[in-house]
Structure formats: structure tokens, C-alpha cells
mmCIF file of C-alpha atoms in Angstrom:
data_model
loop_
_atom_site.group_PDB
_atom_site.id
_atom_site.type_symbol
_atom_site.label_atom_id
_atom_site.label_comp_id
_atom_site.label_asym_id
_atom_site.label_seq_id
_atom_site.Cartn_x
_atom_site.Cartn_y
_atom_site.Cartn_z
ATOM 1 C CA UNK A 1 90.028 124.605 97.543
ATOM 2 C CA UNK A 2 88.507 123.337 100.759
ATOM 3 C CA UNK A 3 85.012 123.642 99.317
ATOM 4 C CA UNK A 4 86.188 121.803 96.190
ATOM 5 C CA UNK A 5 87.440 118.809 98.190
ATOM 6 C CA UNK A 6 84.338 118.919 100.392
ATOM 7 C CA UNK A 7 82.238 118.632 97.260
ATOM 8 C CA UNK A 8 84.260 115.652 96.015
ATOM 9 C CA UNK A 9 84.000 113.877 99.367
ATOM 10 C CA UNK A 10 80.255 114.454 99.590
ATOM 11 C CA UNK A 11 79.734 113.170 96.047
ATOM 12 C CA UNK A 12 81.660 109.925 96.655
ATOM 13 C CA UNK A 13 79.542 106.836 97.382
ATOM 14 C CA UNK A 14 80.192 105.145 100.702
ATOM 15 C CA UNK A 15 81.938 102.087 99.236
ATOM 16 C CA UNK A 16 84.344 104.352 97.295
ATOM 17 C CA UNK A 17 85.322 106.176 100.496
ATOM 18 C CA UNK A 18 85.995 102.841 102.184
ATOM 19 C CA UNK A 19 88.084 101.684 99.209
ATOM 20 C CA UNK A 20 90.227 104.837 99.343
ATOM 21 C CA UNK A 21 90.649 104.654 103.123
ATOM 22 C CA UNK A 22 91.625 100.977 102.998
ATOM 23 C CA UNK A 23 94.044 101.409 100.075
ATOM 24 C CA UNK A 24 95.903 104.293 101.738
ATOM 25 C CA UNK A 25 96.097 102.405 105.047
ATOM 26 C CA UNK A 26 97.429 99.252 103.397
ATOM 27 C CA UNK A 27 100.034 101.052 101.282
ATOM 28 C CA UNK A 28 101.508 103.026 104.181
ATOM 29 C CA UNK A 29 101.566 100.038 106.518
ATOM 30 C CA UNK A 30 103.220 97.706 103.986
ATOM 31 C CA UNK A 31 105.937 100.188 102.991
ATOM 32 C CA UNK A 32 106.871 100.754 106.628
ATOM 33 C CA UNK A 33 107.695 97.070 107.170
ATOM 34 C CA UNK A 34 109.001 96.078 103.700
ATOM 35 C CA UNK A 35 112.590 95.261 104.866
ATOM 36 C CA UNK A 36 111.312 92.897 107.563
ATOM 37 C CA UNK A 37 108.969 91.266 105.057
ATOM 38 C CA UNK A 38 111.893 90.540 102.703
ATOM 39 C CA UNK A 39 113.958 88.855 105.428
ATOM 40 C CA UNK A 40 110.914 86.928 106.684
ATOM 41 C CA UNK A 41 110.235 85.442 103.244
ATOM 42 C CA UNK A 42 113.875 84.360 102.897
ATOM 43 C CA UNK A 43 113.707 82.662 106.305
ATOM 44 C CA UNK A 44 110.392 80.940 105.513
ATOM 45 C CA UNK A 45 111.591 79.450 102.242
ATOM 46 C CA UNK A 46 114.747 77.999 103.851
ATOM 47 C CA UNK A 47 117.368 79.915 101.964
ATOM 48 C CA UNK A 48 120.237 78.203 103.793
ATOM 49 C CA UNK A 49 122.670 81.062 103.268
ATOM 50 C CA UNK A 50 120.347 83.366 105.218
ATOM 51 C CA UNK A 51 119.050 81.056 107.938
ATOM 52 C CA UNK A 52 122.600 80.138 108.907
ATOM 53 C CA UNK A 53 123.655 83.748 109.543
ATOM 54 C CA UNK A 54 120.601 84.812 111.501
ATOM 55 C CA UNK A 55 118.445 87.937 111.561
ATOM 56 C CA UNK A 56 121.021 90.722 111.739
ATOM 57 C CA UNK A 57 123.428 88.818 109.517
ATOM 58 C CA UNK A 58 120.712 88.591 106.868
ATOM 59 C CA UNK A 59 120.243 92.351 106.934
ATOM 60 C CA UNK A 60 123.994 92.848 106.572
ATOM 61 C CA UNK A 61 124.226 90.352 103.695
ATOM 62 C CA UNK A 62 121.382 91.983 101.773
ATOM 63 C CA UNK A 63 122.904 95.422 102.297
ATOM 64 C CA UNK A 64 126.321 94.278 101.001
ATOM 65 C CA UNK A 65 125.165 92.256 97.990
ATOM 66 C CA UNK A 66 122.104 94.249 96.891
ATOM 67 C CA UNK A 67 122.274 97.622 98.612
ATOM 68 C CA UNK A 68 119.347 99.525 100.101
ATOM 69 C CA UNK A 69 117.168 98.567 97.144
ATOM 70 C CA UNK A 70 117.563 94.924 98.160
ATOM 71 C CA UNK A 71 115.391 95.514 101.224
ATOM 72 C CA UNK A 72 112.581 96.590 98.929
ATOM 73 C CA UNK A 73 112.985 93.877 96.282
ATOM 74 C CA UNK A 74 109.486 92.746 95.431
ATOM 75 C CA UNK A 75 107.979 95.748 97.250
ATOM 76 C CA UNK A 76 106.627 97.177 94.002
ATOM 77 C CA UNK A 77 104.578 94.025 93.509
ATOM 78 C CA UNK A 78 103.770 94.086 97.211
ATOM 79 C CA UNK A 79 102.363 97.628 97.022
ATOM 80 C CA UNK A 80 100.578 96.814 93.758
ATOM 81 C CA UNK A 81 98.949 93.930 95.621
ATOM 82 C CA UNK A 82 98.378 95.436 99.052
ATOM 83 C CA UNK A 83 96.655 98.635 97.900
ATOM 84 C CA UNK A 84 93.804 96.840 96.074
ATOM 85 C CA UNK A 85 93.885 94.035 98.653
ATOM 86 C CA UNK A 86 93.541 96.361 101.641
ATOM 87 C CA UNK A 87 90.990 98.499 99.813
ATOM 88 C CA UNK A 88 88.847 95.431 99.051
ATOM 89 C CA UNK A 89 89.434 93.943 102.492
ATOM 90 C CA UNK A 90 88.288 96.950 104.507
ATOM 91 C CA UNK A 91 85.471 97.840 102.118
ATOM 92 C CA UNK A 92 84.194 94.247 101.969
ATOM 93 C CA UNK A 93 84.327 94.034 105.773
ATOM 94 C CA UNK A 94 82.131 97.111 106.110
ATOM 95 C CA UNK A 95 79.770 95.922 103.359
ATOM 96 C CA UNK A 96 79.440 92.399 104.757
ATOM 97 C CA UNK A 97 78.880 93.832 108.232
ATOM 98 C CA UNK A 98 76.110 96.138 107.046
ATOM 99 C CA UNK A 99 74.566 93.384 104.921
ATOM 100 C CA UNK A 100 74.428 90.976 107.873
ATOM 101 C CA UNK A 101 72.826 93.625 110.102
ATOM 102 C CA UNK A 102 70.334 94.504 107.369
ATOM 103 C CA UNK A 103 69.355 90.894 106.665
ATOM 104 C CA UNK A 104 69.359 89.878 110.325
ATOM 105 C CA UNK A 105 68.469 93.056 112.299
ATOM 106 C CA UNK A 106 68.037 91.115 115.541
ATOM 107 C CA UNK A 107 71.536 89.632 115.447
ATOM 108 C CA UNK A 108 73.971 90.668 118.150
ATOM 109 C CA UNK A 109 76.438 93.470 117.469
ATOM 110 C CA UNK A 110 79.249 91.759 119.355
ATOM 111 C CA UNK A 111 82.643 90.424 118.227
ATOM 112 C CA UNK A 112 81.101 87.395 116.488
ATOM 113 C CA UNK A 113 79.706 89.757 113.842
ATOM 114 C CA UNK A 114 83.154 91.272 113.270
ATOM 115 C CA UNK A 115 84.706 87.794 113.025
ATOM 116 C CA UNK A 116 82.267 86.619 110.345
ATOM 117 C CA UNK A 117 82.412 89.854 108.331
ATOM 118 C CA UNK A 118 86.214 89.992 108.586
ATOM 119 C CA UNK A 119 86.617 86.367 107.524
ATOM 120 C CA UNK A 120 84.509 86.693 104.385
ATOM 121 C CA UNK A 121 86.128 90.027 103.563
ATOM 122 C CA UNK A 122 89.587 88.457 103.775
ATOM 123 C CA UNK A 123 88.605 85.599 101.482
ATOM 124 C CA UNK A 124 87.097 88.003 98.945
ATOM 125 C CA UNK A 125 90.208 90.176 98.871
ATOM 126 C CA UNK A 126 92.551 87.172 98.489
ATOM 127 C CA UNK A 127 90.700 85.755 95.495
ATOM 128 C CA UNK A 128 90.953 89.050 93.619
ATOM 129 C CA UNK A 129 94.601 89.854 94.389
ATOM 130 C CA UNK A 130 96.379 86.518 94.898
ATOM 131 C CA UNK A 131 98.438 86.535 91.636
ATOM 132 C CA UNK A 132 100.115 89.765 92.786
ATOM 133 C CA UNK A 133 101.022 88.133 96.098
ATOM 134 C CA UNK A 134 102.560 85.198 94.224
ATOM 135 C CA UNK A 135 104.658 87.543 92.070
ATOM 136 C CA UNK A 136 105.735 89.550 95.130
ATOM 137 C CA UNK A 137 106.949 86.365 96.842
ATOM 138 C CA UNK A 138 108.911 85.157 93.808
ATOM 139 C CA UNK A 139 110.616 88.524 93.379
ATOM 140 C CA UNK A 140 111.481 88.687 97.085
ATOM 141 C CA UNK A 141 112.747 85.082 97.060
ATOM 142 C CA UNK A 142 115.376 85.501 94.349
ATOM 143 C CA UNK A 143 118.669 86.960 95.543
ATOM 144 C CA UNK A 144 120.712 88.790 92.930
ATOM 145 C CA UNK A 145 124.335 89.648 93.564
ATOM 146 C CA UNK A 146 126.260 92.537 91.976
ATOM 147 C CA UNK A 147 126.909 92.045 88.232
ATOM 148 C CA UNK A 148 130.635 91.597 88.764
ATOM 149 C CA UNK A 149 130.212 88.896 91.406
ATOM 150 C CA UNK A 150 129.086 85.374 90.583
ATOM 151 C CA UNK A 151 127.177 84.249 93.663
ATOM 152 C CA UNK A 152 127.175 80.479 93.358
ATOM 153 C CA UNK A 153 123.934 78.810 94.394
ATOM 154 C CA UNK A 154 122.039 82.079 94.775
ATOM 155 C CA UNK A 155 121.023 83.015 91.257
ATOM 156 C CA UNK A 156 119.192 80.473 89.193
ATOM 157 C CA UNK A 157 119.770 81.660 85.647
ATOM 158 C CA UNK A 158 116.488 80.268 84.404
ATOM 159 C CA UNK A 159 114.428 81.838 87.176
ATOM 160 C CA UNK A 160 115.674 85.417 87.479
ATOM 161 C CA UNK A 161 112.702 87.715 87.021
ATOM 162 C CA UNK A 162 113.417 91.212 85.784
ATOM 163 C CA UNK A 163 110.268 92.727 87.232
ATOM 164 C CA UNK A 164 106.560 92.353 87.923
ATOM 165 C CA UNK A 165 105.410 91.931 84.315
ATOM 166 C CA UNK A 166 108.313 89.586 83.493
ATOM 167 C CA UNK A 167 107.434 87.397 86.476
ATOM 168 C CA UNK A 168 103.766 87.343 85.482
ATOM 169 C CA UNK A 169 104.675 86.420 81.907
ATOM 170 C CA UNK A 170 107.111 83.615 82.779
ATOM 171 C CA UNK A 171 104.847 82.120 85.430
ATOM 172 C CA UNK A 172 101.868 82.101 83.074
ATOM 173 C CA UNK A 173 103.879 80.584 80.203
ATOM 174 C CA UNK A 174 105.210 77.760 82.383
ATOM 175 C CA UNK A 175 102.142 76.922 84.489
ATOM 176 C CA UNK A 176 99.182 78.816 83.039
ATOM 177 C CA UNK A 177 96.441 80.370 85.164
ATOM 178 C CA UNK A 178 96.812 77.612 87.767
ATOM 179 C CA UNK A 179 100.422 78.693 88.236
ATOM 180 C CA UNK A 180 99.318 82.223 89.170
ATOM 181 C CA UNK A 181 97.083 80.743 91.881
ATOM 182 C CA UNK A 182 99.570 78.184 93.203
ATOM 183 C CA UNK A 183 99.313 78.168 97.002
ATOM 184 C CA UNK A 184 95.939 79.948 97.060
ATOM 185 C CA UNK A 185 94.342 77.136 99.120
ATOM 186 C CA UNK A 186 96.508 77.671 102.229
ATOM 187 C CA UNK A 187 96.055 81.404 101.712
ATOM 188 C CA UNK A 188 92.297 81.009 101.956
ATOM 189 C CA UNK A 189 92.580 78.548 104.855
ATOM 190 C CA UNK A 190 94.787 81.038 106.648
ATOM 191 C CA UNK A 191 93.035 84.298 105.761
ATOM 192 C CA UNK A 192 89.570 83.247 106.926
ATOM 193 C CA UNK A 193 90.576 82.771 110.579
ATOM 194 C CA UNK A 194 93.319 85.453 110.485
ATOM 195 C CA UNK A 195 91.185 88.233 109.016
ATOM 196 C CA UNK A 196 88.275 87.266 111.238
ATOM 197 C CA UNK A 197 90.381 87.154 114.393
ATOM 198 C CA UNK A 198 92.119 90.410 113.490
ATOM 199 C CA UNK A 199 88.849 92.347 113.269
ATOM 200 C CA UNK A 200 87.438 90.374 116.206
ATOM 201 C CA UNK A 201 90.256 91.342 118.580
ATOM 202 C CA UNK A 202 90.555 94.923 117.300
ATOM 203 C CA UNK A 203 86.876 95.783 117.623
ATOM 204 C CA UNK A 204 86.499 93.911 120.906
ATOM 205 C CA UNK A 205 89.467 95.746 122.442
ATOM 206 C CA UNK A 206 88.085 99.093 121.286
ATOM 207 C CA UNK A 207 84.751 98.260 122.932
ATOM 208 C CA UNK A 208 86.573 98.069 126.254
ATOM 209 C CA UNK A 209 87.919 101.606 125.798
ATOM 210 C CA UNK A 210 85.886 104.608 126.990
ATOM 211 C CA UNK A 211 83.962 106.109 124.062
ATOM 212 C CA UNK A 212 85.764 109.445 124.232
ATOM 213 C CA UNK A 213 89.138 107.671 123.846
ATOM 214 C CA UNK A 214 88.273 105.512 120.826
ATOM 215 C CA UNK A 215 89.643 108.000 118.302
ATOM 216 C CA UNK A 216 92.926 108.372 120.167
ATOM 217 C CA UNK A 217 95.810 107.376 117.879
ATOM 218 C CA UNK A 218 97.785 105.613 120.619
ATOM 219 C CA UNK A 219 94.720 103.597 121.629
ATOM 220 C CA UNK A 220 94.210 102.483 118.035
ATOM 221 C CA UNK A 221 97.893 101.588 117.674
ATOM 222 C CA UNK A 222 97.839 99.418 120.798
ATOM 223 C CA UNK A 223 94.574 97.703 119.846
ATOM 224 C CA UNK A 224 95.834 97.073 116.309
ATOM 225 C CA UNK A 225 99.151 95.691 117.529
ATOM 226 C CA UNK A 226 97.582 93.151 119.872
ATOM 227 C CA UNK A 227 94.964 92.164 117.281
ATOM 228 C CA UNK A 228 97.580 91.478 114.622
ATOM 229 C CA UNK A 229 99.837 89.642 117.055
ATOM 230 C CA UNK A 230 97.144 87.249 118.263
ATOM 231 C CA UNK A 231 95.635 86.671 114.840
ATOM 232 C CA UNK A 232 98.976 85.903 113.211
ATOM 233 C CA UNK A 233 100.106 83.465 115.907
ATOM 234 C CA UNK A 234 97.130 81.163 115.353
ATOM 235 C CA UNK A 235 97.484 81.044 111.550
ATOM 236 C CA UNK A 236 101.234 81.360 110.892
ATOM 237 C CA UNK A 237 101.949 77.706 109.866
ATOM 238 C CA UNK A 238 99.594 78.093 106.903
ATOM 239 C CA UNK A 239 101.557 81.173 105.822
ATOM 240 C CA UNK A 240 104.763 79.096 105.764
ATOM 241 C CA UNK A 241 103.044 76.404 103.674
ATOM 242 C CA UNK A 242 101.795 79.037 101.233
ATOM 243 C CA UNK A 243 105.250 80.587 100.756
ATOM 244 C CA UNK A 244 106.928 77.249 100.103
ATOM 245 C CA UNK A 245 104.268 76.291 97.559
ATOM 246 C CA UNK A 246 104.652 79.661 95.831
ATOM 247 C CA UNK A 247 108.420 79.404 95.321
ATOM 248 C CA UNK A 248 108.571 75.704 94.453
ATOM 249 C CA UNK A 249 109.286 76.436 90.789
ATOM 250 C CA UNK A 250 112.283 78.523 91.840
ATOM 251 C CA UNK A 251 113.772 75.783 94.032
ATOM 252 C CA UNK A 252 116.299 73.251 92.796
ATOM 253 C CA UNK A 253 114.926 70.407 90.686
ATOM 254 C CA UNK A 254 115.757 67.819 93.363
ATOM 255 C CA UNK A 255 113.350 69.413 95.837
ATOM 256 C CA UNK A 256 110.393 67.181 96.752
ATOM 257 C CA UNK A 257 107.169 67.889 94.882
ATOM 258 C CA UNK A 258 104.737 69.943 96.945
ATOM 259 C CA UNK A 259 101.118 68.951 96.347
ATOM 260 C CA UNK A 260 98.089 69.972 98.386
ATOM 261 C CA UNK A 261 98.023 72.134 101.480
ATOM 262 C CA UNK A 262 97.806 69.348 104.059
ATOM 263 C CA UNK A 263 100.359 67.201 102.205
ATOM 264 C CA UNK A 264 102.779 70.125 102.141
ATOM 265 C CA UNK A 265 102.224 70.883 105.824
ATOM 266 C CA UNK A 266 102.878 67.223 106.767
ATOM 267 C CA UNK A 267 105.928 67.047 104.474
ATOM 268 C CA UNK A 268 107.451 70.171 106.054
ATOM 269 C CA UNK A 269 106.848 68.843 109.567
ATOM 270 C CA UNK A 270 108.408 65.437 108.718
ATOM 271 C CA UNK A 271 111.382 66.542 106.632
ATOM 272 C CA UNK A 272 112.218 69.895 108.233
ATOM 273 C CA UNK A 273 110.722 69.562 111.694
ATOM 274 C CA UNK A 274 107.641 71.178 113.221
ATOM 275 C CA UNK A 275 109.695 74.229 114.172
ATOM 276 C CA UNK A 276 109.959 75.079 110.466
ATOM 277 C CA UNK A 277 106.219 75.748 110.490
ATOM 278 C CA UNK A 278 106.992 78.699 112.754
ATOM 279 C CA UNK A 279 110.175 79.749 110.949
ATOM 280 C CA UNK A 280 110.427 83.536 110.827
ATOM 281 C CA UNK A 281 107.624 84.011 113.358
ATOM 282 C CA UNK A 282 109.756 86.247 115.572
ATOM 283 C CA UNK A 283 110.524 88.445 112.565
ATOM 284 C CA UNK A 284 106.848 88.369 111.669
ATOM 285 C CA UNK A 285 105.979 89.659 115.128
ATOM 286 C CA UNK A 286 108.272 92.627 114.506
ATOM 287 C CA UNK A 287 106.497 93.163 111.187
ATOM 288 C CA UNK A 288 102.905 92.488 112.241
ATOM 289 C CA UNK A 289 102.874 94.751 115.289
ATOM 290 C CA UNK A 290 103.611 97.992 113.396
ATOM 291 C CA UNK A 291 101.908 96.872 110.167
ATOM 292 C CA UNK A 292 98.490 96.010 111.603
ATOM 293 C CA UNK A 293 98.678 98.887 114.087
ATOM 294 C CA UNK A 294 99.460 101.419 111.333
ATOM 295 C CA UNK A 295 96.858 99.862 109.038
ATOM 296 C CA UNK A 296 93.954 100.082 111.487
ATOM 297 C CA UNK A 297 94.998 103.523 112.744
ATOM 298 C CA UNK A 298 95.385 105.076 109.289
ATOM 299 C CA UNK A 299 92.112 103.462 108.191
ATOM 300 C CA UNK A 300 90.221 104.984 111.112
ATOM 301 C CA UNK A 301 91.815 108.389 110.430
ATOM 302 C CA UNK A 302 90.938 108.172 106.731
ATOM 303 C CA UNK A 303 87.363 107.131 107.548
ATOM 304 C CA UNK A 304 87.002 110.176 109.767
ATOM 305 C CA UNK A 305 88.528 112.462 107.121
ATOM 306 C CA UNK A 306 86.246 111.076 104.411
ATOM 307 C CA UNK A 307 83.209 111.287 106.736
ATOM 308 C CA UNK A 308 82.467 107.585 106.733
ATOM 309 C CA UNK A 309 79.882 106.875 109.448
ATOM 310 C CA UNK A 310 81.042 104.956 112.487
ATOM 311 C CA UNK A 311 79.751 101.444 113.158
ATOM 312 C CA UNK A 312 77.227 102.755 115.685
ATOM 313 C CA UNK A 313 75.926 105.343 113.217
ATOM 314 C CA UNK A 314 75.778 102.738 110.446
ATOM 315 C CA UNK A 315 73.764 100.367 112.648
ATOM 316 C CA UNK A 316 71.258 103.118 113.482
ATOM 317 C CA UNK A 317 70.928 104.001 109.783
ATOM 318 C CA UNK A 318 70.432 100.381 108.708
ATOM 319 C CA UNK A 319 67.877 99.632 111.445
ATOM 320 C CA UNK A 320 65.993 102.877 110.699
ATOM 321 C CA UNK A 321 65.842 102.098 106.980
ATOM 322 C CA UNK A 322 64.642 98.570 107.776
ATOM 323 C CA UNK A 323 61.843 99.893 109.985
ATOM 324 C CA UNK A 324 60.822 102.473 107.377
ATOM 325 C CA UNK A 325 60.657 99.745 104.743
ATOM 326 C CA UNK A 326 58.409 97.621 106.960
ATOM 327 C CA UNK A 327 56.024 100.472 107.807
ATOM 328 C CA UNK A 328 55.856 102.204 104.410
ATOM 329 C CA UNK A 329 53.143 99.866 102.945
ATOM 330 C CA UNK A 330 50.898 100.589 105.950
ATOM 331 C CA UNK A 331 51.306 104.333 105.471
ATOM 332 C CA UNK A 332 50.313 104.117 101.836
#
């Protein structure tokens, strides 16, 4: 059996190994923090009945009205999104990084390279998976009480989605393809610096660690935690703007119309106060620390298991191939 799996691993192309490693890392990390993600989304979108009772009160309310499943409402769409998103994100990061080194062999191998590769990788992954993120947010936003209880002001009869496909169908019928990409602009504005900073801080912190300690799980967890924490702090207001734009169709009809990204950001700051732009940030810290830490750690473990070359090995291979290409005409 071991030889069988060894054969499969050896036959897999490099990009496929990176896709598998990234998908597994993203799925495990997202599932671990799903309850915190649900509460964070409810805080961001100003569900008054949750913001007024606070963090622990929100957990208690969800448990009473929806049960344990309530903490994972929208998690199916979240996993369906995060697995391809993380797979594309990590794979694209590695591909962009190798492409930059190959095209510009004299470029520095420092954190600037990781920032650029991470930024473009984040944008690529968002464009391919954004509709799933929109559906996940809408499913997490709606709050459904027990069938025998009529929760006034919580359930909008016209906007209760029965599942992922139902949400896709209703959103597309009402708003078309543009509706499935509503809020994508702030997502892109936010993901470029966030993804870049995340890889920047993670790789830079690992460079400060002795080489023999770089595969240590605790080292990776600490580096991932700090990287996610710093990256999220700088870009969090754009995440709030994105969530409010995504759930606008679910809000009451007397809610002000949200237009572009900057208009929405200004409107939130004027009507709800600048603090609203950081609403749920403390919860997000609790979510980001384990999520990014688990993601990077599992990805590194999966890369090692699938025999993906390290960055140093990849650089040597790319530079060697480049030199061979330059000298081959002379040899002939």
C-alpha cells in the first residue's frame, strides 16, 4: 500500500500537489473556527439583536434558537468555497513566485517577493471563488428560529434560503451574474494587501528562525498566528464593507442603498460611526489566530508529505534550468 501511494505521489505534477496541500489546509482551518466566523458575520452586518447582547450572549442565543447546527450555518458553503479558494491561493502563490524568479533571476529573494506573489495569488483565488463566499455570507446572515416559534424581525420570509443551491438560484434570478459578484471590489481591494502581507510576515518570520527549527509545528503556528493577526488588522475595514454589500438584499427595504466600495465605506463611517468599520475585529482576532496558524502549518506538513520542494530547493532548480537554457545553444 505504501508503494502504491508513493507511486501516486511521484506521478502527480507539482501544481496538483500544491492544490491538494492548500485545499486540505484551508478546509481544516475553516472548520476549526466556523462558530466564531458565524458570530463575526452577525456582528459585522449589525444584527441589532446580537450586537446588543454581546459576544457570549450571541453564542447562547444561537445555541437556544438554532442548536449546535446554528454555529455551522453557512459552513457548507464556506467549506465549498474555502477548499478551492485555499487550493488556488497556495498553488498560485507558489506558481507566481517561481514565475517571477524564472523571469527575473537576479531579483531578490526577500519578503518583497512573497508580498507580490501572495497579493496576486489572493486576487486570482478571489475571482474564481467569490460567488461561494457571497452565498456563505447570506446563509450565515439569516437567523432561523425553531418552527414553533415566530421570531419577529429575524426571519424575512422572502429571503430565507434553504441551502447553497437555493441561495445561488434566488440570487441569480433577482440580480443576475452581477448579483453573485456583489461586493467583489472591496474583496479584491482587501485581499491584495492582506494576502501579500500574510505571506510577507509568515515567510519573513520563518527566515529569522534557525534552519533546523523551520519545520517545527509550534514555530509554524506562532509565525502563522502573528502573520494573520497583522495582515487582518490593516485590511479589516474593507472586510466590513464587503459583508454589508453582500447582505444588502437581505436587509429591510428602508436601508440606504449601498453603491461602490468607497461610497459604502464613507456611508458606514458617517451613519454608524468609524468604530463600525472595526466591528467584530476582536472576534476576528480569535478566529484569525488559529485559522491562519492552522492553515500555514497544515500546508507545510502536506507539502512535506507530498514531497513538494522547499522554496530554497525550488530557487536552485529554477536558476539551474535558466542557466542550462542559456548555455545549451553554445553546447550544440
